[in-house]
Structures are given as C-alpha cells and as structure tokens.
Amino acid sequence: MKKVIAKVVSRRLFDGGYLRLQFESDEIAHAAKPGQFVNILTNPSLKPYLRRPISIEDVDNDKKTVSLLIKVVGPGTQSLESAQVGDQLDILGPLGNGFDMDSLAPNTLLVAGGIGVAPFLYLSRTVAGGSKEIFLHLYAGGASKADLPSWDDFHGLTATRKAATEDGSFGKKGLVTDVLKNDLGKFDPKQTTIFCCGPTPMMKAVFDIAIGCGIPCFVSLETTMGCGIGSCLGCVAQIKDQDDAIDHLRVCKDGPVFDASRLTWEGMR
Amino acid sequence: MADMRVKIGEYEFVNPVGAASGTFAYGIEYQEFFDISKIGAVFTKGLSYEPIIGNAPPRLHETASGLLNSIGLQNIGVEAFCAEKMPLLREANATVIANVFGSDADGYKRVVDRLEREDGLAGYELNLSCPNVKAGGISFGTDPKIVRALTAQIRSMTKRLVIVKLTPNVTDIIPIAQAAKDGGADAISAVNTLLGMAVDLKKRRPALANVYGGLSGPAIKPVALRVIHQIYQKIDLPLIGIGGIRDAKDALEFMVAGATMVQIGAQNYRDPFSTLNIARDMEKYLDDHKIPSVAEMTGSLIS
C-alpha cells in the first residue's frame, strides 16, 4: 500500500451520473489485484471530511494507469466529478484483499448491481489473460440502460453476458436476480462459484439463491470507512465464526470480499 | 533547528506530537508508512484484559468537519497485544503509551498488571471517558471520587507515566482534573470525543447502531482548546491536548493554551503521515519565528 499523488489522465462522463476517472500510478497499477480499492482524499478542504473508498475498475500495466468507475451521489463523488485531466489526486492504495482468485471455479458467475459492476472488469481482464480455463458469466443489472455504463467494455472478456433492467430499456426487463435464478440450473454446483457486488438487498438475494443451489457465493461489501487501512475499526462487517460466535471484521482490511455464508448481514446499509 | 523535546515527569519525548488512541491501531501498523520512533508517542488502541468484539455496525457517520463513531472499544485484549504487537513496537523503538480501560476498577488493574511485565512501555493512559461503555450507564470520568481512587490505584502499581484521559461530557472539568492530580497522575490528556448523534432521515433511524457516538475532528477543536485552557489555569499538571488538530498551527495553538504535548486523532484517517508531518511543520514554524524550543510555547497565551 502506498500514498501517491497521482495525475488524472482521462475523464469521461456517462449518462445516469457515472464517471470514469483514470489516473497515473506505476506503483498502484503494478500492485493492484482484482477487487481491491483505493481511498481518495477527494477534497483537500473539509467537505467531505473523510476519504472516499472507490473500487479499482481496471488497470493498464503498460500505460501504468488505473481506472475508476464512479457513481456521482454525494459530496465526495461530486468533488471527483470536478477533477480535470492534469489535476492531482491524493490516493492511498491498493487496499483490501480483493477477490480470492483461487476461489474461481470453472464456471464463475459475476453478478453485478449498478455501480457494483466496476471491479468485475479488471477481474475479467485478469482471468482472460490468465492460463486457467475459466468461463466467466456476467449478470449485470440496473434500473435502466444508463446503469450499465461499462457493458461494452466486457466484450470478449466473458463467455456469456446477460443484462437486466427494471424499466426494460436494456436486456431483460426485471431484476438481475431473476435472470440469475432462471439460469442456475445450467451450471453444475460443484463447478460453479458466484462473485457478487451491488446493493445490500441484491447481494443478500443472490446469496439466498446461491445457498439454495449449493453454490459458493462471495460478496464485495461497501461501507462507510474511516481510514481504509485497518486502523479505525469503523467499517466492520458482522460475521459468525465456526462456533457461531459473533465477531466484527474490517471491510477495508479483512475484506472487502467476504464468503457470504459468514455474514450476519446485521447493520449493512 | 528548534529543540522539539518535551518532558512529562522524568520522561523525555522526542517531540510533542503523539498519535491518539483509537486512531492509530496498535501503532506498529503505521511502520509501513514511516518510522514511528520519529513521533512523540504512540497511544495505543484502548486495551482491555479480555478481547472485545465491539458494537454492531454501522459504527461511523461523517458530519460537517468531523466524524461520529461508536466502535465500542473493540480490541484484541492485553495478552494478544503483548504477544503480537509489543515485540514489534520494541523492535521499532517506538515510544509507547498503552491506553487501558476496564468495565470496573479491577479491569484496569488487571490490564496494567499484565503490562507491567512487558519492557518497552513509557506509560499508561487511563481511558476514563469513552462514552460507549455501558458500565452502569455512566463513564468513570464523570465522578471525581472514582477518578481519584482509580488513578491512585494505578499510581501505586507502576513507576511509569500515568496519564488520565478526560471526557469533555461533564458540567465542570476542574474537579475531575483535580481528582486526577490528587490521585497522583503525571499528566492529563483532554479531550476524548464529545457525545453526539446523527439521524438517517430517509429511514427515520439513528445513523449509528449504538444510537450515540463520539464526535471527533475539526468540529470539536474549539471545545477542546477551551478545556485545555481551563485546566491549565487551575491545575498544575502537564496537559496533552487532543481534539480536531489538523496541522502544525492547530497543534501550536493547543500548546499556547497550555498543552505540553498534543495528540493527533481523526486527522490520521485523512493522512496516515499526519503525526510525522505535523511534528516537522511545527519545527519549521519555530525556526521561522526564531523560537529555540517548543517547550516555550506551553502556556504562552497572552491574555
């Protein structure tokens, strides 16, 4: 993990309030693994007070750049929206453990809700460039077409891709969890793993579907973080250990990806 | 080059900037960022005898220029601290003050008793003030009799520094500070977090699972400065100023108001290097203003 002052090298706005920022950092690009995140001081003044954790969407090791897909929702992300090419950002990263690449099954289902799709691009690129024979299947959902800004970037990286939108403007009309449910019969549970990232109710629903089919399910959590580096214990997720005793693990340092069967889901927003 | 050393009791610190308990883990975790022996002191995460899992999430809520937390004193317990962290802290040559607490007086005693068997500690900071503890519904730090008795008990157990960390959530801080002095404390650190609350309007629920939490960050700096100034006027004891310090200027303001040392808290979240940088920038300020020693700043307020 490093603290870097990194230059913004590209910036693209999408419909629906999505933003892709690309910054230059040899150190972070080189060290980053799929599912890790960076913690950005979005504004040197006090609004907002805390850094903002943003998952790493993609890495270009030739150009030594890292890209972030951001949904602009509050003061932190608004501050990032105002960043221009050439501006410098104070960034800590890469942080967290990311996805356990040893947990990839021959069929790995990537289930994304809205902005939760972000980390799956780098995961897909890493798997596509790797030597293991793994078939990735992307299931991406959103309220409408605008919530799938990176859909085209997955072209050629996954074996299959399915989309669902609540308004029917792209892919199947409805929830991505329903599309997933209909498809699960096709996969041998012993040869399948689900990686999921999205809103909490959606991840909980995906876990319930997965457990019903006996498929391992790993979820990438998002919480309010204080430090992002394991110090403040503010971002914890509540888990059950083997003896069913409750414990609290840091989303930033012990996660952000957890085996969903360990979570109590208590207090998750 | 200004002399940055400061003394509390017989103990000399390399500079007056410490990292506040709860914002700097067990200290050693920051060694990957910088040499932690270069800061005045590491005040560890609060240690209890047994490990504590802390409060349910959500535990954090960002506020205007600050942060509410209700961690609930989650920590690995004193045994694990001694086994896993102390050897590394000794190796790093850090100045370590162990922040300790218990759910009753005996709890404090057991933690200190265990730590007395470890080399490499400069002292203890008694957390009498954490607003999250539900021991009888009130924290130790609001009753002068309890503060005096607890301080005296720990004093009798150690030759190391005994620092009493006070809560600002009292009507009058002076009797509490006096009680710490009467109990034999070497110094007082002030302030711990201010008890606060936030509401999630959309859900009509408290933003924190624990409902109330401790407010820290720049929002509380004027309150903390006032408390340090009040204690400095009345109580002849070295003070460690804590509350919303972001930079060298803030830190020096606390010293001018009466503090011998300062601690950096929530600012560590914005910048893990902040303790080191603040110490460096204070030295530069002193050099720029031709002030030979940082100790001269303490209590230099003109009123």
Coordinates of C-alpha atoms in Angstrom, one line a residue:
Chain A
M1 CA 0.0 0.0 0.0
K2 CA 1.3 3.4 -1.0
K3 CA 0.2 7.0 -0.6
V4 CA 0.6 8.6 -4.0
I5 CA -0.1 12.0 -5.6
A6 CA -1.5 10.8 -8.9
K7 CA -2.3 12.8 -12.1
V8 CA -5.7 12.4 -13.7
V9 CA -5.0 11.3 -17.3
S10 CA -8.5 10.8 -18.6
R11 CA -12.1 11.6 -17.5
R12 CA -15.3 10.5 -19.1
L13 CA -18.9 11.2 -18.1
F14 CA -21.7 8.8 -18.9
D15 CA -25.4 9.3 -18.8
G16 CA -27.0 8.5 -15.5
G17 CA -24.4 10.3 -13.4
Y18 CA -21.5 7.9 -14.0
L19 CA -17.9 9.0 -14.3
R20 CA -14.8 7.1 -15.3
L21 CA -11.5 8.6 -14.0
Q22 CA -8.2 7.3 -15.0
F23 CA -5.1 8.2 -13.0
E24 CA -1.4 7.5 -13.5
S25 CA 0.4 5.5 -10.8
D26 CA 3.0 2.9 -11.7
E27 CA 3.0 1.7 -8.0
I28 CA -0.7 1.2 -7.7
A29 CA -1.1 -0.2 -11.2
H30 CA 1.6 -2.7 -10.6
A31 CA 0.4 -3.9 -7.2
A32 CA -3.4 -3.9 -7.8
K33 CA -5.4 -7.1 -7.7
P34 CA -9.0 -7.5 -8.9
G35 CA -11.4 -6.4 -6.2
Q36 CA -9.1 -4.1 -4.4
F37 CA -9.8 -0.4 -3.9
V38 CA -8.2 3.0 -3.5
N39 CA -9.0 5.6 -0.8
I40 CA -9.1 9.1 -2.2
L41 CA -8.9 12.5 -0.5
T42 CA -11.5 13.9 -2.8
N43 CA -11.1 17.5 -1.5
P44 CA -8.2 18.9 0.5
S45 CA -10.6 21.2 2.3
L46 CA -13.1 19.6 4.8
K47 CA -16.0 18.9 2.5
P48 CA -16.2 16.0 2.7
Y49 CA -14.1 15.2 5.8
L50 CA -13.2 11.6 5.1
R51 CA -11.5 10.0 2.1
R52 CA -13.7 8.0 -0.3
P53 CA -13.1 4.3 -1.0
I54 CA -13.5 3.6 -4.7
S55 CA -13.0 0.1 -6.2
I56 CA -10.5 -0.4 -8.9
E57 CA -12.3 -0.9 -12.2
D58 CA -9.4 -1.6 -14.5
V59 CA -5.6 -1.4 -14.7
D60 CA -3.4 -0.8 -17.7
N61 CA 0.1 -2.0 -16.7
D62 CA 1.6 -0.8 -20.0
K63 CA 0.4 2.8 -19.5
K64 CA 0.7 2.4 -15.7
T65 CA -2.8 3.7 -15.2
V66 CA -5.7 2.8 -13.0
S67 CA -9.3 3.5 -13.9
L68 CA -12.2 4.0 -11.5
L69 CA -15.9 3.9 -12.3
I70 CA -17.8 6.2 -10.0
K71 CA -21.5 6.9 -9.5
V72 CA -21.8 10.6 -8.6
V73 CA -24.0 10.6 -5.5
G74 CA -22.7 12.9 -2.8
P75 CA -20.0 15.5 -1.9
G76 CA -17.1 13.1 -2.3
T77 CA -18.0 11.8 -5.7
Q78 CA -19.1 15.3 -6.8
S79 CA -15.6 16.5 -5.9
L80 CA -14.2 13.8 -8.0
E81 CA -16.5 14.8 -10.9
S82 CA -15.0 18.2 -10.9
A83 CA -11.5 16.8 -11.2
Q84 CA -10.0 17.6 -14.6
V85 CA -7.3 15.9 -16.7
G86 CA -4.0 17.0 -15.3
D87 CA -5.3 17.5 -11.8
Q88 CA -3.6 15.7 -9.0
L89 CA -5.3 13.4 -6.5
D90 CA -4.1 12.2 -3.1
I91 CA -4.6 8.4 -3.2
L92 CA -4.0 5.5 -0.8
G93 CA -3.8 2.1 -2.5
P94 CA -4.2 -0.5 -3.5
L95 CA -6.2 -1.5 -0.4
G96 CA -8.1 -4.6 0.8
N97 CA -7.7 -8.3 -0.2
G98 CA -9.8 -8.3 -3.4
F99 CA -11.3 -11.4 -4.8
D100 CA -9.7 -14.7 -3.9
M101 CA -8.5 -15.8 -7.4
D102 CA -8.1 -19.4 -6.0
S103 CA -11.9 -19.5 -5.5
L104 CA -12.6 -19.1 -9.2
A105 CA -14.5 -22.2 -10.4
P106 CA -14.6 -23.5 -14.0
N107 CA -17.8 -21.5 -14.2
T108 CA -17.6 -18.3 -12.3
L109 CA -20.7 -16.1 -12.3
L110 CA -20.2 -12.4 -11.8
V111 CA -23.4 -10.8 -10.5
A112 CA -23.4 -7.0 -10.5
G113 CA -26.0 -4.5 -9.4
G114 CA -25.5 -0.9 -10.8
I115 CA -22.1 0.5 -9.9
G116 CA -21.2 -2.9 -8.4
V117 CA -20.1 -4.0 -11.8
A118 CA -16.9 -1.9 -11.5
P119 CA -14.5 -4.4 -10.0
F120 CA -15.5 -7.2 -12.4
L121 CA -13.9 -5.5 -15.4
Y122 CA -10.4 -5.9 -14.0
L123 CA -11.3 -9.4 -12.7
S124 CA -12.5 -10.4 -16.2
R125 CA -9.4 -9.0 -17.9
T126 CA -7.1 -10.8 -15.5
V127 CA -8.9 -14.1 -16.0
A128 CA -9.0 -13.7 -19.8
G129 CA -5.2 -13.0 -19.8
G130 CA -4.5 -16.0 -17.4
S131 CA -3.7 -19.6 -18.1
K132 CA -6.5 -21.3 -16.2
E133 CA -9.5 -22.4 -18.2
I134 CA -12.3 -20.5 -16.5
F135 CA -15.6 -19.5 -18.1
L136 CA -16.9 -16.2 -16.8
H137 CA -20.6 -15.4 -17.0
L138 CA -21.6 -11.8 -16.3
Y139 CA -25.0 -10.9 -15.0
A140 CA -25.4 -7.2 -14.8
G141 CA -28.5 -5.4 -13.5
G142 CA -29.6 -1.8 -13.1
A143 CA -32.7 0.5 -13.0
S144 CA -32.2 1.3 -16.7
K145 CA -29.6 1.1 -19.5
A146 CA -27.7 4.1 -18.1
D147 CA -26.8 2.0 -15.1
L148 CA -24.6 -0.3 -17.3
P149 CA -22.0 2.2 -18.5
S150 CA -19.3 -0.4 -18.8
W151 CA -21.3 -3.1 -20.6
D152 CA -19.4 -2.7 -23.9
D153 CA -16.0 -3.0 -22.1
F154 CA -16.7 -6.6 -21.2
H155 CA -16.9 -7.6 -24.9
G156 CA -14.7 -10.6 -25.5
L157 CA -13.8 -10.9 -21.8
T158 CA -16.6 -13.2 -20.6
A159 CA -18.0 -16.4 -22.0
T160 CA -21.6 -15.1 -21.6
R161 CA -23.2 -11.8 -20.7
K162 CA -26.7 -11.1 -19.6
A163 CA -28.3 -7.8 -18.6
A164 CA -31.5 -6.9 -16.8
T165 CA -33.0 -3.5 -16.3
E166 CA -36.0 -2.7 -14.2
D167 CA -37.5 -0.5 -16.9
G168 CA -36.7 -2.9 -19.7
S169 CA -34.5 -0.3 -21.6
F170 CA -31.7 -2.9 -21.9
G171 CA -31.6 -6.7 -21.6
K172 CA -34.4 -8.5 -19.9
K173 CA -37.0 -6.4 -18.1
G174 CA -36.8 -7.1 -14.4
L175 CA -34.3 -7.9 -11.7
V176 CA -30.9 -9.5 -12.4
T177 CA -31.5 -11.9 -9.6
D178 CA -34.5 -13.4 -11.5
V179 CA -32.3 -13.8 -14.6
L180 CA -29.7 -15.5 -12.4
K181 CA -32.3 -17.8 -10.8
N182 CA -33.5 -19.0 -14.2
D183 CA -30.0 -19.8 -15.4
L184 CA -28.6 -21.6 -12.4
G185 CA -29.9 -25.0 -13.5
K186 CA -27.4 -24.9 -16.3
F187 CA -24.4 -24.9 -14.0
D188 CA -23.1 -27.9 -12.0
P189 CA -22.9 -26.5 -8.4
K190 CA -19.6 -28.3 -7.9
Q191 CA -18.0 -26.5 -10.8
T192 CA -19.5 -23.1 -10.1
T193 CA -18.8 -20.0 -7.9
I194 CA -20.7 -16.7 -7.7
F195 CA -18.9 -13.4 -7.1
C196 CA -21.4 -10.6 -6.4
C197 CA -21.2 -6.8 -5.9
G198 CA -24.1 -4.5 -5.6
P199 CA -26.6 -3.0 -3.2
T200 CA -27.0 -5.0 0.0
P201 CA -30.6 -6.3 -0.6
M202 CA -29.5 -7.5 -4.0
M203 CA -26.4 -9.3 -2.6
K204 CA -28.5 -10.9 0.1
A205 CA -30.9 -12.1 -2.6
V206 CA -28.1 -13.5 -4.7
F207 CA -26.7 -15.3 -1.6
D208 CA -30.1 -16.8 -0.8
I209 CA -30.3 -18.1 -4.4
A210 CA -26.8 -19.4 -4.3
I211 CA -27.2 -21.2 -1.0
G212 CA -30.4 -22.8 -2.3
C213 CA -28.4 -24.3 -5.1
G214 CA -25.3 -25.2 -3.0
I215 CA -23.1 -22.7 -4.9
P216 CA -20.4 -20.8 -3.0
C217 CA -21.0 -17.1 -3.0
F218 CA -18.5 -14.3 -2.3
V219 CA -19.7 -10.7 -1.9
S220 CA -17.8 -7.5 -2.2
L221 CA -19.1 -5.1 0.5
E222 CA -19.3 -1.3 0.6
T223 CA -19.4 0.6 3.9
T224 CA -18.5 4.0 5.3
M225 CA -14.8 3.9 6.0
G226 CA -12.8 6.0 8.4
C227 CA -9.2 5.2 7.5
G228 CA -9.4 2.5 4.8
I229 CA -6.3 0.9 6.1
G230 CA -7.5 -1.2 9.0
S231 CA -6.9 1.2 11.9
C232 CA -10.2 2.7 13.0
L233 CA -12.4 -0.4 13.1
G234 CA -15.3 1.8 11.8
C235 CA -16.2 -0.1 8.7
V236 CA -16.7 -3.6 10.2
A237 CA -19.0 -6.3 8.9
Q238 CA -20.6 -8.6 11.4
I239 CA -19.7 -12.3 10.9
K240 CA -20.2 -15.7 12.5
D241 CA -17.2 -17.8 13.2
Q242 CA -17.1 -21.6 13.1
D243 CA -18.7 -21.8 16.6
D244 CA -21.4 -19.4 15.5
A245 CA -19.9 -16.7 17.8
I246 CA -20.3 -13.1 16.5
D247 CA -17.2 -11.2 15.5
H248 CA -16.5 -8.0 13.6
L249 CA -14.1 -7.9 10.7
R250 CA -12.8 -4.8 8.9
V251 CA -14.3 -4.4 5.4
C252 CA -11.2 -2.4 4.4
K253 CA -8.5 -4.8 5.6
D254 CA -10.1 -8.2 6.1
G255 CA -12.4 -7.7 3.1
P256 CA -13.9 -6.1 1.1
V257 CA -14.8 -9.5 -0.3
F258 CA -16.3 -12.0 2.1
D259 CA -17.7 -15.5 1.9
A260 CA -21.4 -14.5 2.1
S261 CA -22.2 -17.5 4.3
R262 CA -20.1 -16.0 7.1
L263 CA -22.1 -12.7 7.2
T264 CA -24.9 -12.0 9.6
W265 CA -25.9 -9.0 7.3
E266 CA -26.5 -7.0 10.6
G267 CA -26.4 -3.3 10.1
M268 CA -25.5 -3.3 6.5
R269 CA -26.8 -0.3 4.5
Chain B
M1 CA 16.9 23.8 14.4
A2 CA 14.4 24.3 17.3
D3 CA 14.6 21.8 20.2
M4 CA 11.5 19.7 19.9
R5 CA 11.9 17.7 23.1
V6 CA 9.3 17.9 25.8
K7 CA 9.2 16.3 29.3
I8 CA 6.4 14.8 31.3
G9 CA 7.6 13.9 34.7
E10 CA 11.1 12.4 34.2
Y11 CA 10.2 11.1 30.7
E12 CA 11.6 12.9 27.7
F13 CA 9.7 12.7 24.4
V14 CA 11.4 13.3 21.1
N15 CA 8.7 15.8 20.1
P16 CA 5.3 16.8 21.5
V17 CA 3.2 15.1 18.8
G18 CA 1.5 11.8 19.7
A19 CA -1.0 9.6 17.8
A20 CA -4.3 9.5 19.6
S21 CA -5.7 6.2 20.9
G22 CA -8.2 4.6 18.6
T23 CA -7.0 6.3 15.5
F24 CA -3.6 4.6 15.1
A25 CA -4.3 1.0 15.7
Y26 CA -1.6 -0.6 17.9
G27 CA 1.0 1.7 16.4
I28 CA 3.1 -0.9 14.6
E29 CA 0.6 -0.9 11.7
Y30 CA 1.9 2.5 10.7
Q31 CA 5.5 1.4 10.5
E32 CA 4.9 0.6 6.8
F33 CA 4.3 4.3 6.2
F34 CA 7.1 5.9 8.3
D35 CA 9.5 5.3 11.2
I36 CA 7.2 5.5 14.2
S37 CA 10.0 6.2 16.5
K38 CA 10.1 9.7 15.0
I39 CA 6.8 10.8 16.6
G40 CA 6.5 11.8 20.2
A41 CA 4.4 8.8 21.3
V42 CA 2.1 6.1 20.1
F43 CA -1.0 6.0 22.3
T44 CA -2.3 2.5 21.6
K45 CA -5.8 1.4 20.8
G46 CA -7.6 1.0 24.2
L47 CA -6.7 -2.3 25.8
S48 CA -8.9 -4.4 28.0
Y49 CA -8.0 -7.6 29.7
E50 CA -10.2 -9.8 27.5
P51 CA -10.7 -9.2 23.8
I52 CA -13.8 -7.2 23.0
I53 CA -15.8 -7.5 19.7
G54 CA -17.3 -4.0 20.0
N55 CA -20.6 -2.6 18.8
A56 CA -22.6 -3.8 15.9
P57 CA -22.3 -1.8 12.7
P58 CA -23.0 0.8 11.4
R59 CA -20.3 2.4 13.6
L60 CA -19.4 5.6 11.6
H61 CA -21.1 8.6 10.4
E62 CA -19.5 11.5 8.7
T63 CA -20.6 15.0 9.9
A64 CA -19.8 18.6 9.0
S65 CA -16.0 18.8 9.6
G66 CA -16.0 15.7 11.7
L67 CA -16.9 12.1 12.4
L68 CA -19.2 10.3 14.8
N69 CA -18.0 6.8 15.9
S70 CA -19.3 4.1 18.1
I71 CA -16.7 1.4 17.8
G72 CA -17.4 0.0 21.3
L73 CA -13.8 -0.4 22.3
Q74 CA -13.2 -3.4 20.0
N75 CA -9.7 -4.6 20.8
I76 CA -7.5 -7.8 20.8
G77 CA -7.1 -7.8 24.5
V78 CA -3.9 -7.3 26.5
E79 CA -2.5 -10.8 26.1
A80 CA -2.6 -10.7 22.3
F81 CA -1.2 -7.1 22.4
C82 CA 1.8 -8.3 24.5
A83 CA 2.3 -11.3 22.3
E84 CA 1.8 -9.9 18.8
K85 CA 2.3 -6.1 19.0
M86 CA 4.8 -5.4 21.8
P87 CA 7.8 -7.3 20.3
L88 CA 7.4 -5.3 17.0
L89 CA 6.9 -2.0 18.9
R90 CA 10.1 -2.6 20.8
E91 CA 11.9 -3.5 17.6
A92 CA 10.7 -0.3 16.1
N93 CA 12.0 1.6 19.1
A94 CA 8.7 3.4 19.4
T95 CA 7.7 5.4 22.4
V96 CA 4.5 3.6 23.5
I97 CA 1.9 4.6 26.0
A98 CA -0.7 1.9 26.5
N99 CA -4.3 3.2 26.6
V100 CA -6.1 1.0 29.1
F101 CA -9.6 0.5 30.3
G102 CA -11.9 -1.9 32.1
S103 CA -15.5 -2.4 32.9
D104 CA -14.7 -1.9 36.6
A105 CA -11.6 -0.8 38.7
D106 CA -10.3 -4.4 38.8
G107 CA -10.4 -4.5 35.0
Y108 CA -8.0 -1.5 34.8
K109 CA -5.8 -3.1 37.4
R110 CA -5.5 -6.4 35.6
V111 CA -4.5 -4.8 32.3
V112 CA -1.8 -2.7 33.9
D113 CA -0.6 -5.6 36.0
R114 CA -0.1 -7.6 32.8
L115 CA 1.6 -4.7 31.0
E116 CA 4.0 -4.1 34.0
R117 CA 5.6 -7.4 33.0
E118 CA 6.4 -6.0 29.5
D119 CA 9.5 -4.0 28.6
G120 CA 9.4 -1.0 26.3
L121 CA 6.4 0.9 27.6
A122 CA 6.7 4.6 28.6
G123 CA 3.4 4.6 30.5
Y124 CA -0.3 4.2 30.7
E125 CA -3.2 6.4 29.6
L126 CA -6.3 5.6 31.6
N127 CA -9.4 5.9 29.4
L128 CA -11.9 7.2 31.9
S129 CA -14.0 8.8 29.2
C130 CA -15.1 6.6 26.4
P131 CA -18.8 7.4 26.0
N132 CA -19.5 4.0 24.5
V133 CA -19.1 1.9 27.7
K134 CA -22.3 0.9 29.3
A135 CA -20.9 0.2 32.7
G136 CA -23.7 1.3 34.9
G137 CA -24.7 3.8 32.2
I138 CA -22.1 6.4 33.2
S139 CA -18.4 6.7 32.4
F140 CA -15.8 6.6 35.1
G141 CA -14.6 10.1 34.2
T142 CA -17.6 12.0 35.4
D143 CA -17.2 11.3 39.2
P144 CA -14.2 12.9 40.9
K145 CA -14.1 10.3 43.7
I146 CA -13.9 7.4 41.2
V147 CA -11.2 9.3 39.2
R148 CA -9.1 9.9 42.2
A149 CA -9.4 6.3 43.5
L150 CA -8.7 4.7 40.1
T151 CA -5.7 7.0 39.4
A152 CA -4.3 6.3 42.9
Q153 CA -4.7 2.6 42.4
I154 CA -2.8 2.5 39.1
R155 CA -0.2 5.0 40.5
S156 CA 0.6 2.5 43.3
M157 CA 1.2 -0.2 40.7
T158 CA 3.8 1.5 38.5
K159 CA 6.8 3.8 38.2
R160 CA 5.8 4.5 34.6
L161 CA 3.9 7.6 33.5
V162 CA 0.2 7.6 34.5
I163 CA -1.8 9.8 32.2
V164 CA -5.5 10.3 32.8
K165 CA -7.7 10.9 29.7
L166 CA -10.7 13.0 30.5
T167 CA -14.1 13.2 28.9
P168 CA -15.5 16.7 27.9
N169 CA -19.0 15.4 28.7
V170 CA -19.1 16.9 32.2
T171 CA -20.5 20.2 33.6
D172 CA -17.2 21.2 35.2
I173 CA -13.9 19.6 34.2
I174 CA -11.9 21.2 37.0
P175 CA -12.9 18.9 39.9
I176 CA -12.2 15.9 37.7
A177 CA -8.8 17.2 36.7
Q178 CA -8.1 18.0 40.4
A179 CA -9.0 14.4 41.2
A180 CA -6.6 13.0 38.7
K181 CA -3.8 15.2 40.2
D182 CA -4.8 14.2 43.7
G183 CA -4.7 10.5 42.6
G184 CA -1.1 11.0 41.5
A185 CA -1.4 11.4 37.7
D186 CA 1.7 12.6 35.8
A187 CA -0.4 14.3 33.2
I188 CA -3.9 14.8 31.9
S189 CA -5.0 14.3 28.3
A190 CA -8.1 16.1 27.1
V191 CA -10.4 15.7 25.4
N192 CA -11.9 12.5 24.4
T193 CA -14.8 12.6 22.0
L194 CA -18.0 14.6 22.5
L195 CA -21.1 12.5 22.8
G196 CA -23.3 13.1 19.7
M197 CA -26.0 11.6 17.5
A198 CA -27.0 11.5 13.8
V199 CA -30.3 10.6 12.2
D200 CA -30.9 8.9 8.9
L201 CA -34.0 10.9 7.8
K202 CA -34.9 8.5 5.0
K203 CA -35.1 5.5 7.3
R204 CA -36.1 7.5 10.4
R205 CA -33.5 5.6 12.3
P206 CA -30.3 6.5 14.2
A207 CA -27.4 6.6 11.8
L208 CA -25.3 4.6 14.3
A209 CA -26.4 1.2 15.6
N210 CA -25.4 2.3 19.1
V211 CA -27.6 5.5 18.6
Y212 CA -25.0 7.7 20.3
G213 CA -21.4 8.0 19.3
G214 CA -18.3 10.1 19.9
L215 CA -17.7 13.2 17.8
S216 CA -14.2 14.0 16.7
G217 CA -12.5 16.0 14.0
P218 CA -12.1 19.8 13.4
A219 CA -15.7 20.4 14.6
I220 CA -14.6 19.9 18.2
K221 CA -11.4 21.8 18.2
P222 CA -12.7 25.0 19.9
V223 CA -14.3 22.9 22.7
A224 CA -11.0 21.0 23.3
L225 CA -9.0 24.3 23.3
R226 CA -11.3 25.7 25.9
V227 CA -11.0 22.6 28.1
I228 CA -7.2 22.7 27.9
H229 CA -7.1 26.4 28.7
Q230 CA -9.5 25.9 31.7
I231 CA -7.5 23.1 33.2
Y232 CA -4.2 24.9 32.6
Q233 CA -5.4 27.9 34.7
K234 CA -6.3 25.8 37.7
I235 CA -4.3 22.6 37.8
D236 CA -0.6 22.4 37.9
L237 CA 0.0 19.3 35.8
P238 CA 1.3 18.7 32.3
L239 CA -1.5 18.6 29.7
I240 CA -1.9 16.7 26.5
G241 CA -4.2 18.5 24.1
I242 CA -6.5 16.5 21.8
G243 CA -9.3 17.5 19.5
G244 CA -9.6 18.3 15.9
I245 CA -5.9 19.0 15.3
R246 CA -5.2 19.0 11.5
D247 CA -1.9 20.8 11.2
A248 CA 1.1 22.4 13.0
K249 CA -0.8 25.6 13.5
D250 CA -3.6 23.8 15.3
A251 CA -1.1 21.9 17.4
L252 CA 0.8 25.0 18.4
E253 CA -2.5 26.7 19.4
F254 CA -3.1 23.9 21.9
M255 CA 0.4 24.4 23.3
V256 CA -0.1 28.2 23.6
A257 CA -3.3 27.4 25.5
G258 CA -1.4 25.3 28.0
A259 CA -0.7 21.9 26.5
T260 CA 2.8 20.3 26.9
M261 CA 2.0 17.7 24.2
V262 CA -0.7 17.1 21.6
Q263 CA -2.3 14.0 20.1
I264 CA -3.5 13.7 16.5
G265 CA -6.7 11.7 16.1
A266 CA -9.1 11.7 13.2
Q267 CA -6.6 13.5 11.0
N268 CA -4.8 10.2 10.8
Y269 CA -7.7 9.0 8.7
R270 CA -7.2 11.8 6.2
D271 CA -3.5 11.4 6.2
P272 CA -1.7 8.4 7.8
F273 CA 1.5 10.5 7.8
S274 CA -0.1 13.4 9.7
T275 CA 1.7 12.9 13.1
L276 CA 5.1 12.9 11.4
N277 CA 4.3 15.9 9.1
I278 CA 2.8 18.0 11.9
A279 CA 5.9 17.5 14.1
R280 CA 8.1 18.5 11.1
D281 CA 5.9 21.6 10.3
M282 CA 5.9 22.7 14.0
E283 CA 9.7 22.6 13.9
K284 CA 9.7 24.7 10.8
Y285 CA 7.3 27.2 12.4
L286 CA 9.6 27.6 15.4
D287 CA 12.7 28.0 13.2
D288 CA 10.9 30.6 11.0
H289 CA 9.9 32.5 14.2
K290 CA 13.3 32.1 15.8
I291 CA 11.8 30.2 18.8
P292 CA 14.6 28.0 20.2
S293 CA 12.5 25.4 22.0
V294 CA 9.0 24.1 21.5
A295 CA 8.6 23.8 25.3
E296 CA 8.5 27.6 25.4
M297 CA 5.2 27.6 23.6
T298 CA 3.3 25.9 26.5
G299 CA 1.0 28.3 28.3
S300 CA 2.4 31.3 26.4
L301 CA -1.1 32.7 25.7
I302 CA -1.2 36.5 26.3
S303 CA -4.5 37.4 28.0

